[in-house]
Every structure is written in C-alpha cells, then in structure tokens.
Amino acid sequence: MFRRTFWFTAGAAAGVWATTKVNRKLKQLTPESLAAQAADKAVEAGHRLKEFALDIKAGMAQREDELNDALGLRQDPDQARALPGPRRRAALDAPERAEHVQYPRLDSYNRNEDH
C-alpha cells in the first residue's frame, strides 16, 4: 500500500511539474510575448550599437590627436569644431548658362535610324 501511494504521489507531482513547464512555454510562445521579446532584443542591440559607435568615435578622436601631435598640426579647438561655410551650387552661380542648354527634339526622333 505504501508503494502505491508513493508512486501515485510521484506521478501526480511529475504531472503537475510537466503541466507547469508546458504552460510556461506556451505563454512564452504567444505572439504578444514573442513581439515583446523581439522588441527587447532590438532595444538591447541598439544600445550595444550606440556604445560601439561611441567607442569608435572616441578612438578616432584619440588617434587623430596622436597624429596631429606627431605631425605638429595642433589646431585651435574652436576652429577645428566649427562648421564650414555654406557652398553654392554651380547652377546657382551661373543661371545664364542653364538657359542655353539645348536638348534633342523628341518629336523628330526615328527609332529605325539607330539600326
């Protein structure tokens, strides 16, 4: 009798344990849960990429300073970080040239002349 009670209790415990495990796994595989996991992974990857980019930027600045020191090209920090002035496009500088451009006429084009 004691053996039967032991195995019945062990089987019931195993069944409860297995059911709990299966239910947890099913909850993890719902579309909402999968979307939340994917979003969390994407945010984590974004943070890692940002940290990587900042490390690269810091390393580039350090190496640039080392090269400037080695070559004697030390600049004023205000001038080094200033943005360049605005550039004008060539078409804006010389609008009179744009008026004299002649394009081929399409109405006189004959495809048979190409062969």
PDB file of C-alpha atoms in Angstrom:
ATOM      1  CA  MET A   1       0.000   0.000   0.000  1.00  0.00           C
ATOM      2  CA  PHE A   2       2.806   2.386   0.836  1.00  0.00           C
ATOM      3  CA  ARG A   3       4.430   1.709  -2.548  1.00  0.00           C
ATOM      4  CA  ARG A   4       1.261   2.531  -4.438  1.00  0.00           C
ATOM      5  CA  THR A   5       0.825   5.763  -2.508  1.00  0.00           C
ATOM      6  CA  PHE A   6       4.429   6.718  -3.186  1.00  0.00           C
ATOM      7  CA  TRP A   7       4.192   6.099  -6.944  1.00  0.00           C
ATOM      8  CA  PHE A   8       0.805   7.784  -7.167  1.00  0.00           C
ATOM      9  CA  THR A   9       2.208  10.883  -5.416  1.00  0.00           C
ATOM     10  CA  ALA A  10       5.347  10.823  -7.577  1.00  0.00           C
ATOM     11  CA  GLY A  11       3.250  10.564 -10.749  1.00  0.00           C
ATOM     12  CA  ALA A  12       0.944  13.379  -9.661  1.00  0.00           C
ATOM     13  CA  ALA A  13       3.930  15.595  -8.834  1.00  0.00           C
ATOM     14  CA  ALA A  14       5.536  14.791 -12.191  1.00  0.00           C
ATOM     15  CA  GLY A  15       2.251  15.600 -13.952  1.00  0.00           C
ATOM     16  CA  VAL A  16       1.916  18.937 -12.146  1.00  0.00           C
ATOM     17  CA  TRP A  17       5.554  19.774 -12.891  1.00  0.00           C
ATOM     18  CA  ALA A  18       5.207  18.875 -16.585  1.00  0.00           C
ATOM     19  CA  THR A  19       1.934  20.798 -16.908  1.00  0.00           C
ATOM     20  CA  THR A  20       3.505  23.863 -15.319  1.00  0.00           C
ATOM     21  CA  LYS A  21       6.511  23.670 -17.654  1.00  0.00           C
ATOM     22  CA  VAL A  22       4.305  23.277 -20.741  1.00  0.00           C
ATOM     23  CA  ASN A  23       2.063  26.185 -19.720  1.00  0.00           C
ATOM     24  CA  ARG A  24       5.078  28.448 -19.166  1.00  0.00           C
ATOM     25  CA  LYS A  25       6.493  27.516 -22.561  1.00  0.00           C
ATOM     26  CA  LEU A  26       3.129  28.121 -24.244  1.00  0.00           C
ATOM     27  CA  LYS A  27       2.915  31.578 -22.648  1.00  0.00           C
ATOM     28  CA  GLN A  28       6.399  32.347 -23.966  1.00  0.00           C
ATOM     29  CA  LEU A  29       5.338  31.375 -27.475  1.00  0.00           C
ATOM     30  CA  THR A  30       2.272  33.612 -27.732  1.00  0.00           C
ATOM     31  CA  PRO A  31       2.507  36.336 -30.382  1.00  0.00           C
ATOM     32  CA  GLU A  32       2.452  39.107 -27.767  1.00  0.00           C
ATOM     33  CA  SER A  33       5.253  37.516 -25.793  1.00  0.00           C
ATOM     34  CA  LEU A  34       7.342  36.902 -28.914  1.00  0.00           C
ATOM     35  CA  ALA A  35       6.832  40.522 -30.006  1.00  0.00           C
ATOM     36  CA  ALA A  36       7.880  41.778 -26.573  1.00  0.00           C
ATOM     37  CA  GLN A  37      10.982  39.563 -26.619  1.00  0.00           C
ATOM     38  CA  ALA A  38      11.909  40.770 -30.105  1.00  0.00           C
ATOM     39  CA  ALA A  39      11.445  44.394 -29.058  1.00  0.00           C
ATOM     40  CA  ASP A  40      13.622  43.873 -26.003  1.00  0.00           C
ATOM     41  CA  LYS A  41      16.344  42.264 -28.120  1.00  0.00           C
ATOM     42  CA  ALA A  42      16.159  45.108 -30.652  1.00  0.00           C
ATOM     43  CA  VAL A  43      16.488  47.739 -27.933  1.00  0.00           C
ATOM     44  CA  GLU A  44      19.402  45.861 -26.413  1.00  0.00           C
ATOM     45  CA  ALA A  45      21.104  45.586 -29.814  1.00  0.00           C
ATOM     46  CA  GLY A  46      20.528  49.303 -30.384  1.00  0.00           C
ATOM     47  CA  HIS A  47      22.202  50.144 -27.090  1.00  0.00           C
ATOM     48  CA  ARG A  48      25.146  47.918 -27.958  1.00  0.00           C
ATOM     49  CA  LEU A  49      25.492  49.557 -31.381  1.00  0.00           C
ATOM     50  CA  LYS A  50      25.352  53.014 -29.819  1.00  0.00           C
ATOM     51  CA  GLU A  51      28.067  52.087 -27.316  1.00  0.00           C
ATOM     52  CA  PHE A  52      30.158  50.616 -30.130  1.00  0.00           C
ATOM     53  CA  ALA A  53      29.772  53.776 -32.233  1.00  0.00           C
ATOM     54  CA  LEU A  54      30.724  55.977 -29.276  1.00  0.00           C
ATOM     55  CA  ASP A  55      33.795  53.825 -28.632  1.00  0.00           C
ATOM     56  CA  ILE A  56      34.794  54.088 -32.280  1.00  0.00           C
ATOM     57  CA  LYS A  57      34.280  57.860 -32.243  1.00  0.00           C
ATOM     58  CA  ALA A  58      36.373  58.238 -29.086  1.00  0.00           C
ATOM     59  CA  GLY A  59      39.121  56.058 -30.567  1.00  0.00           C
ATOM     60  CA  MET A  60      39.104  58.073 -33.788  1.00  0.00           C
ATOM     61  CA  ALA A  61      39.402  61.360 -31.879  1.00  0.00           C
ATOM     62  CA  GLN A  62      42.227  59.964 -29.767  1.00  0.00           C
ATOM     63  CA  ARG A  63      44.107  58.689 -32.813  1.00  0.00           C
ATOM     64  CA  GLU A  64      43.567  61.984 -34.636  1.00  0.00           C
ATOM     65  CA  ASP A  65      45.032  63.848 -31.668  1.00  0.00           C
ATOM     66  CA  GLU A  66      48.009  61.474 -31.615  1.00  0.00           C
ATOM     67  CA  LEU A  67      48.624  62.009 -35.325  1.00  0.00           C
ATOM     68  CA  ASN A  68      48.250  65.782 -35.015  1.00  0.00           C
ATOM     69  CA  ASP A  69      50.769  65.800 -32.160  1.00  0.00           C
ATOM     70  CA  ALA A  70      53.179  63.606 -34.121  1.00  0.00           C
ATOM     71  CA  LEU A  71      52.923  65.798 -37.230  1.00  0.00           C
ATOM     72  CA  GLY A  72      52.830  69.115 -35.385  1.00  0.00           C
ATOM     73  CA  LEU A  73      49.410  70.024 -36.738  1.00  0.00           C
ATOM     74  CA  ARG A  74      47.867  71.232 -33.488  1.00  0.00           C
ATOM     75  CA  GLN A  75      44.818  73.426 -34.247  1.00  0.00           C
ATOM     76  CA  ASP A  76      42.698  75.810 -32.234  1.00  0.00           C
ATOM     77  CA  PRO A  77      39.822  73.708 -30.800  1.00  0.00           C
ATOM     78  CA  ASP A  78      37.220  76.324 -31.791  1.00  0.00           C
ATOM     79  CA  GLN A  79      38.316  76.268 -35.417  1.00  0.00           C
ATOM     80  CA  ALA A  80      38.598  72.504 -35.539  1.00  0.00           C
ATOM     81  CA  ARG A  81      34.974  72.010 -34.499  1.00  0.00           C
ATOM     82  CA  ALA A  82      33.433  74.900 -36.494  1.00  0.00           C
ATOM     83  CA  LEU A  83      31.242  74.020 -39.449  1.00  0.00           C
ATOM     84  CA  PRO A  84      32.363  75.106 -42.908  1.00  0.00           C
ATOM     85  CA  GLY A  85      30.524  77.933 -44.618  1.00  0.00           C
ATOM     86  CA  PRO A  86      27.631  77.244 -46.985  1.00  0.00           C
ATOM     87  CA  ARG A  87      28.511  76.190 -50.521  1.00  0.00           C
ATOM     88  CA  ARG A  88      26.766  77.421 -53.611  1.00  0.00           C
ATOM     89  CA  ARG A  89      25.983  75.095 -56.426  1.00  0.00           C
ATOM     90  CA  ALA A  90      27.388  75.861 -59.856  1.00  0.00           C
ATOM     91  CA  ALA A  91      23.888  76.102 -61.327  1.00  0.00           C
ATOM     92  CA  LEU A  92      23.031  78.829 -58.822  1.00  0.00           C
ATOM     93  CA  ASP A  93      26.229  80.741 -59.555  1.00  0.00           C
ATOM     94  CA  ALA A  94      25.697  80.872 -63.328  1.00  0.00           C
ATOM     95  CA  PRO A  95      21.984  80.713 -64.217  1.00  0.00           C
ATOM     96  CA  GLU A  96      22.625  82.203 -67.659  1.00  0.00           C
ATOM     97  CA  ARG A  97      24.404  79.028 -68.766  1.00  0.00           C
ATOM     98  CA  ALA A  98      21.419  76.895 -67.826  1.00  0.00           C
ATOM     99  CA  GLU A  99      19.221  78.803 -70.300  1.00  0.00           C
ATOM    100  CA  HIS A 100      21.452  77.932 -73.277  1.00  0.00           C
ATOM    101  CA  VAL A 101      21.288  74.172 -72.876  1.00  0.00           C
ATOM    102  CA  GLN A 102      19.676  72.574 -75.923  1.00  0.00           C
ATOM    103  CA  TYR A 103      18.125  69.171 -75.683  1.00  0.00           C
ATOM    104  CA  PRO A 104      17.392  66.975 -78.721  1.00  0.00           C
ATOM    105  CA  ARG A 105      13.866  67.153 -80.017  1.00  0.00           C
ATOM    106  CA  LEU A 106      11.919  64.007 -79.315  1.00  0.00           C
ATOM    107  CA  ASP A 107       9.264  64.504 -81.996  1.00  0.00           C
ATOM    108  CA  SER A 108      11.834  64.113 -84.797  1.00  0.00           C
ATOM    109  CA  TYR A 109      13.419  61.008 -83.333  1.00  0.00           C
ATOM    110  CA  ASN A 110      13.147  57.910 -85.520  1.00  0.00           C
ATOM    111  CA  ARG A 111      13.962  54.574 -83.924  1.00  0.00           C
ATOM    112  CA  ASN A 112      14.678  52.975 -87.269  1.00  0.00           C
ATOM    113  CA  GLU A 113      17.696  55.227 -87.771  1.00  0.00           C
ATOM    114  CA  ASP A 114      19.506  53.524 -84.906  1.00  0.00           C
ATOM    115  CA  HIS A 115      19.921  50.258 -86.815  1.00  0.00           C
TER     116      HIS A 115
END
